[in-house]
PDB file of C-alpha atoms in Angstrom:
ATOM      1  CA  MET M   1      63.187-114.996  24.887  1.00  0.00           C
ATOM      2  CA  GLN M   2      60.851-112.480  26.532  1.00  0.00           C
ATOM      3  CA  GLY M   3      59.460-113.694  29.823  1.00  0.00           C
ATOM      4  CA  LYS M   4      55.872-113.160  30.852  1.00  0.00           C
ATOM      5  CA  PHE M   5      56.859-110.707  33.582  1.00  0.00           C
ATOM      6  CA  ASP M   6      59.778-108.882  31.907  1.00  0.00           C
ATOM      7  CA  TYR M   7      57.636-105.741  31.998  1.00  0.00           C
ATOM      8  CA  LEU M   8      58.136-105.695  35.793  1.00  0.00           C
ATOM      9  CA  SER M   9      61.920-105.457  35.381  1.00  0.00           C
ATOM     10  CA  GLU M  10      61.482-102.748  32.762  1.00  0.00           C
ATOM     11  CA  LEU M  11      59.065-100.863  35.012  1.00  0.00           C
ATOM     12  CA  LEU M  12      61.483-100.979  37.952  1.00  0.00           C
ATOM     13  CA  LYS M  13      64.366 -99.821  35.721  1.00  0.00           C
ATOM     14  CA  SER M  14      62.287 -97.018  34.211  1.00  0.00           C
ATOM     15  CA  VAL M  15      61.141 -95.658  37.568  1.00  0.00           C
ATOM     16  CA  ARG M  16      64.674 -95.821  38.949  1.00  0.00           C
ATOM     17  CA  LYS M  17      65.894 -93.811  35.941  1.00  0.00           C
ATOM     18  CA  GLN M  18      63.213 -91.191  36.689  1.00  0.00           C
ATOM     19  CA  LEU M  19      64.518 -90.982  40.253  1.00  0.00           C
ATOM     20  CA  LEU M  20      68.122 -90.614  39.114  1.00  0.00           C
ATOM     21  CA  ASP M  21      67.116 -87.914  36.622  1.00  0.00           C
ATOM     22  CA  GLU M  22      65.240 -86.054  39.361  1.00  0.00           C
ATOM     23  CA  VAL M  23      68.238 -85.855  41.699  1.00  0.00           C
ATOM     24  CA  ASP M  24      70.918 -85.436  39.036  1.00  0.00           C
ATOM     25  CA  ALA M  25      71.313 -81.659  39.390  1.00  0.00           C
ATOM     26  CA  LEU M  26      71.278 -81.617  43.200  1.00  0.00           C
ATOM     27  CA  SER M  27      74.472 -80.970  45.151  1.00  0.00           C
ATOM     28  CA  ASP M  28      75.600 -82.973  48.178  1.00  0.00           C
ATOM     29  CA  LYS M  29      74.394 -80.125  50.375  1.00  0.00           C
ATOM     30  CA  GLN M  30      70.958 -79.993  48.731  1.00  0.00           C
ATOM     31  CA  LEU M  31      70.551 -83.764  49.013  1.00  0.00           C
ATOM     32  CA  ASN M  32      71.256 -83.688  52.730  1.00  0.00           C
ATOM     33  CA  GLN M  33      69.377 -80.484  53.552  1.00  0.00           C
ATOM     34  CA  LYS M  34      66.541 -81.076  56.000  1.00  0.00           C
ATOM     35  CA  LEU M  35      63.880 -78.399  55.568  1.00  0.00           C
ATOM     36  CA  SER M  36      62.096 -79.112  58.845  1.00  0.00           C
ATOM     37  CA  GLU M  37      62.022 -81.659  61.634  1.00  0.00           C
ATOM     38  CA  ASP M  38      58.894 -83.328  60.251  1.00  0.00           C
ATOM     39  CA  LYS M  39      60.175 -83.691  56.669  1.00  0.00           C
ATOM     40  CA  TRP M  40      62.802 -86.003  55.303  1.00  0.00           C
ATOM     41  CA  SER M  41      65.725 -84.700  53.298  1.00  0.00           C
ATOM     42  CA  VAL M  42      66.141 -85.953  49.719  1.00  0.00           C
ATOM     43  CA  SER M  43      68.963 -88.116  51.062  1.00  0.00           C
ATOM     44  CA  GLN M  44      66.597 -89.712  53.580  1.00  0.00           C
ATOM     45  CA  VAL M  45      64.050 -90.417  50.840  1.00  0.00           C
ATOM     46  CA  ILE M  46      66.760 -92.136  48.795  1.00  0.00           C
ATOM     47  CA  ARG M  47      67.962 -94.115  51.841  1.00  0.00           C
ATOM     48  CA  HIS M  48      64.375 -95.241  52.433  1.00  0.00           C
ATOM     49  CA  LEU M  49      64.188 -96.540  48.851  1.00  0.00           C
ATOM     50  CA  ILE M  50      67.550 -98.276  49.272  1.00  0.00           C
ATOM     51  CA  PHE M  51      66.234 -99.959  52.418  1.00  0.00           C
ATOM     52  CA  ILE M  52      63.107-101.169  50.602  1.00  0.00           C
ATOM     53  CA  ASP M  53      65.195-102.755  47.838  1.00  0.00           C
ATOM     54  CA  GLU M  54      67.414-104.394  50.466  1.00  0.00           C
ATOM     55  CA  ILE M  55      64.501-106.062  52.260  1.00  0.00           C
ATOM     56  CA  VAL M  56      62.433-107.003  49.206  1.00  0.00           C
ATOM     57  CA  LEU M  57      64.985-109.188  47.433  1.00  0.00           C
ATOM     58  CA  PRO M  58      65.466-111.760  50.249  1.00  0.00           C
ATOM     59  CA  ALA M  59      61.696-111.825  50.873  1.00  0.00           C
ATOM     60  CA  LEU M  60      61.068-112.289  47.150  1.00  0.00           C
ATOM     61  CA  LYS M  61      63.541-115.188  46.964  1.00  0.00           C
ATOM     62  CA  LYS M  62      61.902-116.839  49.959  1.00  0.00           C
ATOM     63  CA  ALA M  63      58.420-116.439  48.464  1.00  0.00           C
ATOM     64  CA  VAL M  64      59.497-117.881  45.100  1.00  0.00           C
ATOM     65  CA  GLN M  65      61.089-120.905  46.799  1.00  0.00           C
ATOM     66  CA  GLN M  66      57.966-121.775  48.756  1.00  0.00           C
ATOM     67  CA  GLU M  67      56.389-124.909  47.381  1.00  0.00           C
ATOM     68  CA  LYS M  68      52.924-124.022  48.548  1.00  0.00           C
ATOM     69  CA  SER M  69      51.228-121.443  46.458  1.00  0.00           C
ATOM     70  CA  MET M  70      48.610-119.127  47.794  1.00  0.00           C
ATOM     71  CA  ARG M  71      46.606-117.024  45.379  1.00  0.00           C
ATOM     72  CA  VAL M  72      45.967-113.614  46.866  1.00  0.00           C
ATOM     73  CA  VAL M  73      43.350-111.259  45.472  1.00  0.00           C
ATOM     74  CA  ASP M  74      44.877-108.133  43.935  1.00  0.00           C
ATOM     75  CA  LYS M  75      44.543-105.016  46.041  1.00  0.00           C
ATOM     76  CA  ASN M  76      43.890-101.505  44.786  1.00  0.00           C
ATOM     77  CA  ILE M  77      47.364-100.015  45.114  1.00  0.00           C
ATOM     78  CA  ALA M  78      47.082 -97.035  42.740  1.00  0.00           C
ATOM     79  CA  PHE M  79      46.094 -94.787  45.651  1.00  0.00           C
ATOM     80  CA  ILE M  80      49.748 -94.811  46.734  1.00  0.00           C
ATOM     81  CA  LEU M  81      50.461 -92.190  44.071  1.00  0.00           C
ATOM     82  CA  ASP M  82      48.155 -89.665  45.755  1.00  0.00           C
ATOM     83  CA  ARG M  83      50.436 -87.694  48.071  1.00  0.00           C
ATOM     84  CA  LYS M  84      47.379 -86.270  49.852  1.00  0.00           C
ATOM     85  CA  ASN M  85      47.023 -89.722  51.427  1.00  0.00           C
ATOM     86  CA  LYS M  86      49.596 -89.436  54.187  1.00  0.00           C
ATOM     87  CA  LEU M  87      51.175 -92.752  55.048  1.00  0.00           C
ATOM     88  CA  ARG M  88      53.657 -93.384  57.811  1.00  0.00           C
ATOM     89  CA  SER M  89      56.398 -95.825  56.971  1.00  0.00           C
ATOM     90  CA  PRO M  90      56.369 -98.852  59.278  1.00  0.00           C
ATOM     91  CA  PHE M  91      60.174 -98.718  59.222  1.00  0.00           C
ATOM     92  CA  PRO M  92      62.460 -96.438  61.243  1.00  0.00           C
ATOM     93  CA  ASP M  93      63.249 -93.038  59.749  1.00  0.00           C
ATOM     94  CA  PRO M  94      66.360 -93.123  57.561  1.00  0.00           C
ATOM     95  CA  SER M  95      69.606 -91.743  58.934  1.00  0.00           C
ATOM     96  CA  THR M  96      70.356 -88.035  58.685  1.00  0.00           C
ATOM     97  CA  VAL M  97      74.119 -88.590  58.654  1.00  0.00           C
ATOM     98  CA  PHE M  98      75.638 -86.667  55.739  1.00  0.00           C
ATOM     99  CA  MET M  99      76.246 -88.810  52.677  1.00  0.00           C
ATOM    100  CA  SER M 100      77.690 -87.600  49.383  1.00  0.00           C
ATOM    101  CA  LYS M 101      75.654 -87.804  46.209  1.00  0.00           C
ATOM    102  CA  ASP M 102      78.159 -90.257  44.735  1.00  0.00           C
ATOM    103  CA  GLU M 103      77.823 -92.569  47.753  1.00  0.00           C
ATOM    104  CA  LEU M 104      74.018 -92.385  47.709  1.00  0.00           C
ATOM    105  CA  LEU M 105      73.687 -93.053  43.987  1.00  0.00           C
ATOM    106  CA  LYS M 106      76.214 -95.875  44.120  1.00  0.00           C
ATOM    107  CA  LYS M 107      74.179 -97.571  46.883  1.00  0.00           C
ATOM    108  CA  LEU M 108      70.934 -96.895  45.031  1.00  0.00           C
ATOM    109  CA  ASN M 109      72.225 -98.589  41.885  1.00  0.00           C
ATOM    110  CA  HIS M 110      73.915-101.358  43.873  1.00  0.00           C
ATOM    111  CA  VAL M 111      70.673-102.522  45.510  1.00  0.00           C
ATOM    112  CA  ARG M 112      68.437-102.434  42.409  1.00  0.00           C
ATOM    113  CA  THR M 113      70.808-104.400  40.171  1.00  0.00           C
ATOM    114  CA  PRO M 114      70.562-107.745  42.071  1.00  0.00           C
ATOM    115  CA  LEU M 115      66.753-107.489  42.100  1.00  0.00           C
ATOM    116  CA  ILE M 116      66.616-106.983  38.320  1.00  0.00           C
ATOM    117  CA  GLU M 117      69.152-109.783  37.794  1.00  0.00           C
ATOM    118  CA  TYR M 118      67.107-112.137  39.979  1.00  0.00           C
ATOM    119  CA  LEU M 119      63.909-111.355  38.093  1.00  0.00           C
ATOM    120  CA  GLY M 120      65.763-112.140  34.856  1.00  0.00           C
ATOM    121  CA  GLN M 121      66.683-115.594  36.184  1.00  0.00           C
ATOM    122  CA  LEU M 122      63.103-116.602  36.906  1.00  0.00           C
ATOM    123  CA  THR M 123      61.353-118.883  34.468  1.00  0.00           C
ATOM    124  CA  GLU M 124      57.871-118.907  32.981  1.00  0.00           C
ATOM    125  CA  GLU M 125      56.976-121.567  35.555  1.00  0.00           C
ATOM    126  CA  THR M 126      57.300-118.996  38.322  1.00  0.00           C
ATOM    127  CA  VAL M 127      53.751-117.760  38.610  1.00  0.00           C
ATOM    128  CA  PHE M 128      53.928-114.474  40.443  1.00  0.00           C
ATOM    129  CA  GLU M 129      50.199-114.406  41.048  1.00  0.00           C
ATOM    130  CA  ASP M 130      50.400-117.708  42.969  1.00  0.00           C
ATOM    131  CA  LYS M 131      53.277-116.712  45.227  1.00  0.00           C
ATOM    132  CA  SER M 132      52.753-114.172  47.949  1.00  0.00           C
ATOM    133  CA  MET M 133      54.575-112.049  50.478  1.00  0.00           C
ATOM    134  CA  VAL M 134      53.308-110.073  53.432  1.00  0.00           C
ATOM    135  CA  HIS M 135      53.454-106.322  52.975  1.00  0.00           C
ATOM    136  CA  PRO M 136      53.881-104.530  56.341  1.00  0.00           C
ATOM    137  CA  LEU M 137      50.918-102.196  55.706  1.00  0.00           C
ATOM    138  CA  PHE M 138      48.676-104.101  53.305  1.00  0.00           C
ATOM    139  CA  GLY M 139      49.084-107.711  54.379  1.00  0.00           C
ATOM    140  CA  PRO M 140      49.421-110.605  51.913  1.00  0.00           C
ATOM    141  CA  MET M 141      50.103-109.524  48.342  1.00  0.00           C
ATOM    142  CA  ASN M 142      51.159-111.583  45.349  1.00  0.00           C
ATOM    143  CA  ILE M 143      54.699-111.072  44.068  1.00  0.00           C
ATOM    144  CA  LYS M 144      53.555-109.399  40.867  1.00  0.00           C
ATOM    145  CA  GLN M 145      51.675-106.806  42.861  1.00  0.00           C
ATOM    146  CA  ILE M 146      54.547-106.318  45.331  1.00  0.00           C
ATOM    147  CA  LEU M 147      56.826-105.449  42.391  1.00  0.00           C
ATOM    148  CA  GLU M 148      54.195-103.140  40.879  1.00  0.00           C
ATOM    149  CA  PHE M 149      53.801-101.548  44.320  1.00  0.00           C
ATOM    150  CA  MET M 150      57.574-100.971  44.515  1.00  0.00           C
ATOM    151  CA  ALA M 151      57.394 -98.968  41.289  1.00  0.00           C
ATOM    152  CA  LEU M 152      54.390 -96.941  42.475  1.00  0.00           C
ATOM    153  CA  HIS M 153      56.033 -96.403  45.863  1.00  0.00           C
ATOM    154  CA  GLU M 154      59.153 -95.070  44.176  1.00  0.00           C
ATOM    155  CA  LYS M 155      57.044 -92.784  41.952  1.00  0.00           C
ATOM    156  CA  ARG M 156      55.384 -91.445  45.102  1.00  0.00           C
ATOM    157  CA  HIS M 157      58.794 -90.625  46.533  1.00  0.00           C
ATOM    158  CA  ILE M 158      59.872 -89.000  43.260  1.00  0.00           C
ATOM    159  CA  GLU M 159      56.916 -86.640  43.730  1.00  0.00           C
ATOM    160  CA  GLN M 160      58.051 -86.056  47.314  1.00  0.00           C
ATOM    161  CA  ILE M 161      61.525 -85.173  46.032  1.00  0.00           C
ATOM    162  CA  LYS M 162      60.027 -82.745  43.516  1.00  0.00           C
ATOM    163  CA  GLU M 163      58.162 -81.053  46.392  1.00  0.00           C
ATOM    164  CA  LEU M 164      61.357 -80.866  48.459  1.00  0.00           C
ATOM    165  CA  LYS M 165      63.332 -79.431  45.533  1.00  0.00           C
ATOM    166  CA  GLU M 166      60.891 -76.517  45.298  1.00  0.00           C
ATOM    167  CA  SER M 167      61.953 -75.429  48.797  1.00  0.00           C
ATOM    168  CA  ILE M 168      65.677 -76.122  48.604  1.00  0.00           C
TER     169      ILE M 168
END
C-alpha cells in the first residue's frame, strides 16, 4: 500500500542517486583535492551530507514520538537551490583527512538507508505537517518540510560539486 508521504522517500532516493552519479567518475585524489582554503573539497561536501543524515534520523524519531503536535506554517525553502545565496553551515567544517571514494560512498549509503527504512515504517496516522523539528537556521519546521529541505539541500551541494569538478 502506498503511503501518503512515500514521495518523500522517493525524492530522497532520487537526489542521492544524482549525487552518486555526479561523483562516480572522480578518483580518490579528485574527491579529496582542496582547491583553496575557503572552499570545501568534494569529500568534505559528501561528509557534510553524511553528517546531516546522521543528525536528522534521531531528531525525526524524537519528533514523531512526541504526543503533542504543533502545526508549523510552511516556510519558503526553494531559495536554498540558488547558490548565489551564500549560507554558512551552523556545523563545524567537515574533516579534510583523506578518505577513499569507496569509504565515502559506503558511509553515504549507510546513513541514508536507515532514514528511508524508518520512513517506510511510518503509518498514515503519522501526520508530518503536525509534527515539527527545529532547523538550526530556519527554526521550527514540520517534518514534511524538513525532509523536502534535505532533498533541496543535497541538490544545492550537487551543484557545488559540479562547480568544484570544473576546476579539478
